PDB file of C-alpha atoms and ligand atoms in Angstrom:
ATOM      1  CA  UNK A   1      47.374 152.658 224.678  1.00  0.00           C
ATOM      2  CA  UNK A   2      50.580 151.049 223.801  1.00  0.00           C
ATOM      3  CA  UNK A   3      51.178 153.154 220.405  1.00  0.00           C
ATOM      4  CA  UNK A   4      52.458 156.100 221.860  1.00  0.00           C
ATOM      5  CA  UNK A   5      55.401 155.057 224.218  1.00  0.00           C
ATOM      6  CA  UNK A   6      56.143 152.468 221.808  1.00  0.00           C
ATOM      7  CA  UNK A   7      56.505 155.332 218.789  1.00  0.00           C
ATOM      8  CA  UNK A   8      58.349 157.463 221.410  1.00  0.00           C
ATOM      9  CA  UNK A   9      60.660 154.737 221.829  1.00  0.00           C
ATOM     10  CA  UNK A  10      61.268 154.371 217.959  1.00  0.00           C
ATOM     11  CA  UNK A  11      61.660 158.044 217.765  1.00  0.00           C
ATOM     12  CA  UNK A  12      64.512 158.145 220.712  1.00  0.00           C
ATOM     13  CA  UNK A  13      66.154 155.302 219.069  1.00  0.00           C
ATOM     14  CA  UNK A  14      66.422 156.992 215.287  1.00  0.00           C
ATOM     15  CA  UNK A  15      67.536 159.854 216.770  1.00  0.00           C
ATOM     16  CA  UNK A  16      70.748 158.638 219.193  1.00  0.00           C
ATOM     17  CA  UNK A  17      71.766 156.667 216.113  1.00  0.00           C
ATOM     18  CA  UNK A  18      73.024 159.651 214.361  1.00  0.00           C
ATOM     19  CA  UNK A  19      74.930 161.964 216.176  1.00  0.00           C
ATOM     20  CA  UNK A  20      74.184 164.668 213.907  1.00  0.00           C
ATOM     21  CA  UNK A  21      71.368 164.045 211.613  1.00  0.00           C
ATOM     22  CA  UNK A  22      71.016 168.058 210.904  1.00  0.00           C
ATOM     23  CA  UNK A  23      74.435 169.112 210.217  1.00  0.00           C
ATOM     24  CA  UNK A  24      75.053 166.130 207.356  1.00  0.00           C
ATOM     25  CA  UNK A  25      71.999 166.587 205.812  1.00  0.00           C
ATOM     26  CA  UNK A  26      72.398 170.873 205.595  1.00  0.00           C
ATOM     27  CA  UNK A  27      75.561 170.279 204.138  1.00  0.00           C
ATOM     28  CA  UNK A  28      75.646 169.369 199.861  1.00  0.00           C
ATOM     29  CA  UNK A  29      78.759 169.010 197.769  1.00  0.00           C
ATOM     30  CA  UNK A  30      77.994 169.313 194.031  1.00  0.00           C
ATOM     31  CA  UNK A  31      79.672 169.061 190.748  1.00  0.00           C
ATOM     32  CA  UNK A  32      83.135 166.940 192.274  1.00  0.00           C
ATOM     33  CA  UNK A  33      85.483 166.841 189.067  1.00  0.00           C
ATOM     34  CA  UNK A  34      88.537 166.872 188.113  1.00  0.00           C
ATOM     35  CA  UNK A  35      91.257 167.259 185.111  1.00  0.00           C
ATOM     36  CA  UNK A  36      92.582 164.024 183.112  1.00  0.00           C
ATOM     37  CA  UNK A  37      96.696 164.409 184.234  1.00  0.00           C
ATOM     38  CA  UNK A  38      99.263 162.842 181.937  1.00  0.00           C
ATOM     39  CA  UNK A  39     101.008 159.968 182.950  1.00  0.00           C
ATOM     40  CA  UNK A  40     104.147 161.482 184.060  1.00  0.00           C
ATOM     41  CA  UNK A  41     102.217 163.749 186.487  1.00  0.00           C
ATOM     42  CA  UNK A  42     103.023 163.328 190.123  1.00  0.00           C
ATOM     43  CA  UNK A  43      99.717 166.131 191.256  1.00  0.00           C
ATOM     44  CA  UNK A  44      96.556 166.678 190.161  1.00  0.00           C
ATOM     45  CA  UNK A  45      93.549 169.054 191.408  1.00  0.00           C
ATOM     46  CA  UNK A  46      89.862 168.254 192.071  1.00  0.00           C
ATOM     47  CA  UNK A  47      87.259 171.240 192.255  1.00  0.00           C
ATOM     48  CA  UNK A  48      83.756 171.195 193.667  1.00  0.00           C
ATOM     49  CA  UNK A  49      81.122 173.330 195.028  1.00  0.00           C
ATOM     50  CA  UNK A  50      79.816 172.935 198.694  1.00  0.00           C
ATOM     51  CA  UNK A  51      76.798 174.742 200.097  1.00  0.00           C
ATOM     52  CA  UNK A  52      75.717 174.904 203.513  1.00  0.00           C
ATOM     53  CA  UNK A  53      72.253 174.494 203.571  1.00  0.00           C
ATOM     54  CA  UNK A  54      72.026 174.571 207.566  1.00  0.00           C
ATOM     55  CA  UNK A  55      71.769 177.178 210.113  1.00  0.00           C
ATOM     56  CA  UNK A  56      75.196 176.591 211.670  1.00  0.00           C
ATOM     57  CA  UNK A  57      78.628 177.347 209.576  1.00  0.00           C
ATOM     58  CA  UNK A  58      81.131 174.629 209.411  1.00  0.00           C
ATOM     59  CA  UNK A  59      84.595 174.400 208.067  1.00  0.00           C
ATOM     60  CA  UNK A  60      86.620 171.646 206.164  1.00  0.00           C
ATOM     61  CA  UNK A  61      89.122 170.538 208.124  1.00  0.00           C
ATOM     62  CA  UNK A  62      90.866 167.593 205.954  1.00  0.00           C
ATOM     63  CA  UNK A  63      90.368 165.419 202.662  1.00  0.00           C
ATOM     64  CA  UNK A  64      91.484 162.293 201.630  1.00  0.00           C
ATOM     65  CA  UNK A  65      91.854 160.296 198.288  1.00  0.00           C
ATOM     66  CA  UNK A  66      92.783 156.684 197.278  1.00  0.00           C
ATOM     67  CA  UNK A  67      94.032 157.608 194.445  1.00  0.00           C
ATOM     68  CA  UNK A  68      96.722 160.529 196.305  1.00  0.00           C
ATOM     69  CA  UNK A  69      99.044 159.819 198.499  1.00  0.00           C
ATOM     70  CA  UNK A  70      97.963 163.858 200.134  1.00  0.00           C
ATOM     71  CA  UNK A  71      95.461 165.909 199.679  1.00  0.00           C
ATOM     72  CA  UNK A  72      95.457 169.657 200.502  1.00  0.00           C
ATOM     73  CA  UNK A  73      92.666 172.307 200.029  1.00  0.00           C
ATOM     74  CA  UNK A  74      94.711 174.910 198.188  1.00  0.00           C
ATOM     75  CA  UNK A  75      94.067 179.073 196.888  1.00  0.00           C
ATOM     76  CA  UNK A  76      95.120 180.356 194.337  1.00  0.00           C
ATOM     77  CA  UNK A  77      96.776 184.215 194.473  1.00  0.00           C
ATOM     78  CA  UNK A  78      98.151 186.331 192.123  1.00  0.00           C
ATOM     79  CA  UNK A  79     100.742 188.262 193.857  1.00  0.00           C
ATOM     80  CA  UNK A  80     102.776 191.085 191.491  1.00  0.00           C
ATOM     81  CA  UNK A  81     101.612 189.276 188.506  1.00  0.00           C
ATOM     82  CA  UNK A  82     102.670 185.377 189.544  1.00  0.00           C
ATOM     83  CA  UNK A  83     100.036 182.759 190.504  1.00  0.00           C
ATOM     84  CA  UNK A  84     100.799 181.206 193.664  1.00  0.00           C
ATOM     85  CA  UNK A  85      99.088 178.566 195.241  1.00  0.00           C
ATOM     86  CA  UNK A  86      98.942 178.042 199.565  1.00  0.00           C
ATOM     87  CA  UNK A  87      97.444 176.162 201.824  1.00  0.00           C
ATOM     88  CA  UNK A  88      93.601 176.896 202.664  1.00  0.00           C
ATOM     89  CA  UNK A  89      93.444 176.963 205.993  1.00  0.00           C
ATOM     90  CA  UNK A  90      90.360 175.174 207.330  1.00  0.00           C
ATOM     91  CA  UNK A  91      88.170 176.929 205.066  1.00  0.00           C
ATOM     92  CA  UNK A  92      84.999 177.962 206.399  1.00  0.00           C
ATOM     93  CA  UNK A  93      80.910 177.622 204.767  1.00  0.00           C
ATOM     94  CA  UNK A  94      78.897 180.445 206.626  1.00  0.00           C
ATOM     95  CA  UNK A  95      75.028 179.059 206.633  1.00  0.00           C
ATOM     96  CA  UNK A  96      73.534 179.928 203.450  1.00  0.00           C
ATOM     97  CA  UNK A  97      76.453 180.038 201.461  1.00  0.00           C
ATOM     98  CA  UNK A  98      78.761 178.092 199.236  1.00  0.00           C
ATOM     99  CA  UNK A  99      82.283 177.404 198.898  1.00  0.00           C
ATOM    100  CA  UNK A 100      83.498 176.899 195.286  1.00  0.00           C
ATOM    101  CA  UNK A 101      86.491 175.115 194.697  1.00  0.00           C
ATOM    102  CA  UNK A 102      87.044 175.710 190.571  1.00  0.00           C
ATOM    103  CA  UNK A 103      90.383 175.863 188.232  1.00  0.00           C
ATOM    104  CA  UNK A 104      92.336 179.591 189.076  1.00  0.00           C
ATOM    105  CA  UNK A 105      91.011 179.724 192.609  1.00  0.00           C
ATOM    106  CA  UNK A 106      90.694 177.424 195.630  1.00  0.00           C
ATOM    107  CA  UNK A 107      90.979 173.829 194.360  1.00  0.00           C
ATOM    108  CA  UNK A 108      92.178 170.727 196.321  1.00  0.00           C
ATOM    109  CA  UNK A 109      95.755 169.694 195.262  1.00  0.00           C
ATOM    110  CA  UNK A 110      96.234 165.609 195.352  1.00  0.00           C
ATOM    111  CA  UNK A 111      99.618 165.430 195.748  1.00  0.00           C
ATOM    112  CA  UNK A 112     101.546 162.242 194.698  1.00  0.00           C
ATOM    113  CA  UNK A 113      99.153 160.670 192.259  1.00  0.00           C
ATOM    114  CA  UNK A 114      98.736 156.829 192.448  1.00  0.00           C
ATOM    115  CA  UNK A 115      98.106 156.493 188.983  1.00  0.00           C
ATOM    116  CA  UNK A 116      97.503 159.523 186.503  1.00  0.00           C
ATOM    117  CA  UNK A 117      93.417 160.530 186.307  1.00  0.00           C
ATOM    118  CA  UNK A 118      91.850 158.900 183.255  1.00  0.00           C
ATOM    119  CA  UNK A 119      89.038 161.423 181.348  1.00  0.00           C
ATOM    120  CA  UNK A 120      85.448 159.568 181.759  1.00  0.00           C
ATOM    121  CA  UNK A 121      86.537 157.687 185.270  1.00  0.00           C
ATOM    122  CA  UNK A 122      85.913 159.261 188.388  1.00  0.00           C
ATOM    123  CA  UNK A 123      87.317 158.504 192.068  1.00  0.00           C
ATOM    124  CA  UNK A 124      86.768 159.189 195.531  1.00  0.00           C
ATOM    125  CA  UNK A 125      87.259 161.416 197.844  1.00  0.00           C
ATOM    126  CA  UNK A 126      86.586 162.509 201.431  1.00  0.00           C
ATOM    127  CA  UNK A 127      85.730 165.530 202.541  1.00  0.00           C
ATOM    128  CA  UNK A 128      85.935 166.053 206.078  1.00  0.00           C
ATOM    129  CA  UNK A 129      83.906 168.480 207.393  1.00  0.00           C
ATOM    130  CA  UNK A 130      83.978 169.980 211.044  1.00  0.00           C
ATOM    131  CA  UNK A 131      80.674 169.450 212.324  1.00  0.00           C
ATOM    132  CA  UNK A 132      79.520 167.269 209.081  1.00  0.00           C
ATOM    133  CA  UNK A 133      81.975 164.658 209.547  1.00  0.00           C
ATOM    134  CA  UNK A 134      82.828 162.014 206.427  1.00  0.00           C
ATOM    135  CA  UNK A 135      81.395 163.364 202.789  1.00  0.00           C
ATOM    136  CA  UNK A 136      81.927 160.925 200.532  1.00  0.00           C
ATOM    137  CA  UNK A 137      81.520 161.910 196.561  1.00  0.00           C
ATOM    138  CA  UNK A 138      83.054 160.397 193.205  1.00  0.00           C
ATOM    139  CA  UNK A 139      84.774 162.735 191.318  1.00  0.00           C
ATOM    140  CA  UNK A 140      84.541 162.881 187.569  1.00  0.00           C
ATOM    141  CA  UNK A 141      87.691 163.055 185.536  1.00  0.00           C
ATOM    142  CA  UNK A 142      87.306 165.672 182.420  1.00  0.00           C
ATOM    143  CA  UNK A 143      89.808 166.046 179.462  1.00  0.00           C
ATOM    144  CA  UNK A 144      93.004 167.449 180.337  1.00  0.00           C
ATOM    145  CA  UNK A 145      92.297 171.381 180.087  1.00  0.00           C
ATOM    146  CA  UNK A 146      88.910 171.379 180.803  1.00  0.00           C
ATOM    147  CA  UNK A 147      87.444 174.565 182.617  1.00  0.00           C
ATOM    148  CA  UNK A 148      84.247 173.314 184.448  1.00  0.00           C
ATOM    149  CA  UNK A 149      82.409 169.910 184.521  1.00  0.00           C
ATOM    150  CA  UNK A 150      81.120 168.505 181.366  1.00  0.00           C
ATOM    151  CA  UNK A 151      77.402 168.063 182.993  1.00  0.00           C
ATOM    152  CA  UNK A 152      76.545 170.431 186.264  1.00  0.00           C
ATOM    153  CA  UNK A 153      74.469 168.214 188.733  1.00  0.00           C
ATOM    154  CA  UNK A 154      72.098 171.491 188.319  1.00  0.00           C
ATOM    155  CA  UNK A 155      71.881 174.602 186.034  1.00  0.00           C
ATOM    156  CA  UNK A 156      71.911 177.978 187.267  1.00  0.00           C
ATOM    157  CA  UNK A 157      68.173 178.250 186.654  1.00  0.00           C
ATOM    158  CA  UNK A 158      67.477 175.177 188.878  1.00  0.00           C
ATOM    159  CA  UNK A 159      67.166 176.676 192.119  1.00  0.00           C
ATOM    160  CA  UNK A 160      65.111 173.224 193.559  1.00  0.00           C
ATOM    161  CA  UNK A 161      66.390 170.493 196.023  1.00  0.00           C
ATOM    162  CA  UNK A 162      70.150 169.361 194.997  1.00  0.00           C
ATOM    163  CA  UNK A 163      71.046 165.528 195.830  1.00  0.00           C
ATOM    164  CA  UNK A 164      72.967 164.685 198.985  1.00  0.00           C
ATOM    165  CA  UNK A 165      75.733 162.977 199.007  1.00  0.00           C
ATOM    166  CA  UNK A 166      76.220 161.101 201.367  1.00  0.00           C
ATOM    167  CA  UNK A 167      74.294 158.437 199.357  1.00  0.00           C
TER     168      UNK A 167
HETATM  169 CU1  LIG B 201      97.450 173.625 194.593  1.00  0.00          CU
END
């Protein structure tokens, strides 16, 4: 007779020790790379895709590297035949979709580079989301010029289960 309250018990506990089990969990960021810079370079850019697997949208509010002194989620626009970049405000993921983040588009800008981004090392960065809080992933560094991540964590066909990061 002492199974259930005790299991009960267990079950409260799990539960109040993460604030927001769902909203983490629903949200995925895949493919985090970026392009080698040369030394001299004081930016760089990191691209990714993030899909919101959950029922609620969410929006990322900030990110953060070691390796930059600032990072910014930035868009790219072509306006009367010049690419311009701005500031991506808060961008949101509507449940069921996914934000990609890929070289001519939006991309996050590091901006004052610790040390320049070395092809076959990767780095972290934080991805703050609204309601997800803290994603942590390593991004891979590519050869200077490259236009999408050597290896895809999935190929188009692969419609299956996709790795969370917040491993
Ligand atoms: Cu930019």
């Amino acid at each position: 007779m002492i199974r259930v309250p005790l299991i009960l018990a267990l079950v409260v506990l799990a539960a109040s020790a993460v604030a927001q089990p769902q909203a983490k969990d629903s949200l995925v960021v895949e493919s985090a790379w970026a392009r080698a810079t040369p030394g001299n370079a004081r930016d760089g850019a990191a691209y990714f895709r993030v899909v919101n697997h959950g029922s609620t949208p969410d929006r990322l509010v900030s990110v953060n590297s070691p390796v930059a002194e600032k990072a910014d989620a930035h868009e790219t626009k072509t306006e009367d035949g010049i690419m311009k970049m701005r500031p991506l405000d808060r961008p949101a993921i509507a449940p069921g979709q996914a934000l990609e983040f890929k070289p001519g588009g939006a991309h996050i800008m590091l901006l004052g580079l610790k040390h320049p981004l070395k092809e076959g090392e990767s780095f972290p960065l934080v991805l703050t989301f609204e309601k997800a809080g803290d994603v942590s992933v390593a991004v891979k560094v590519e050869r200077a010029g490259a236009s999408r991540p050597a290896v895809m964590d999935h190929g188009p066909m692969d419609h299956g289960s996709h790795g969370s990061m917040t491993r």
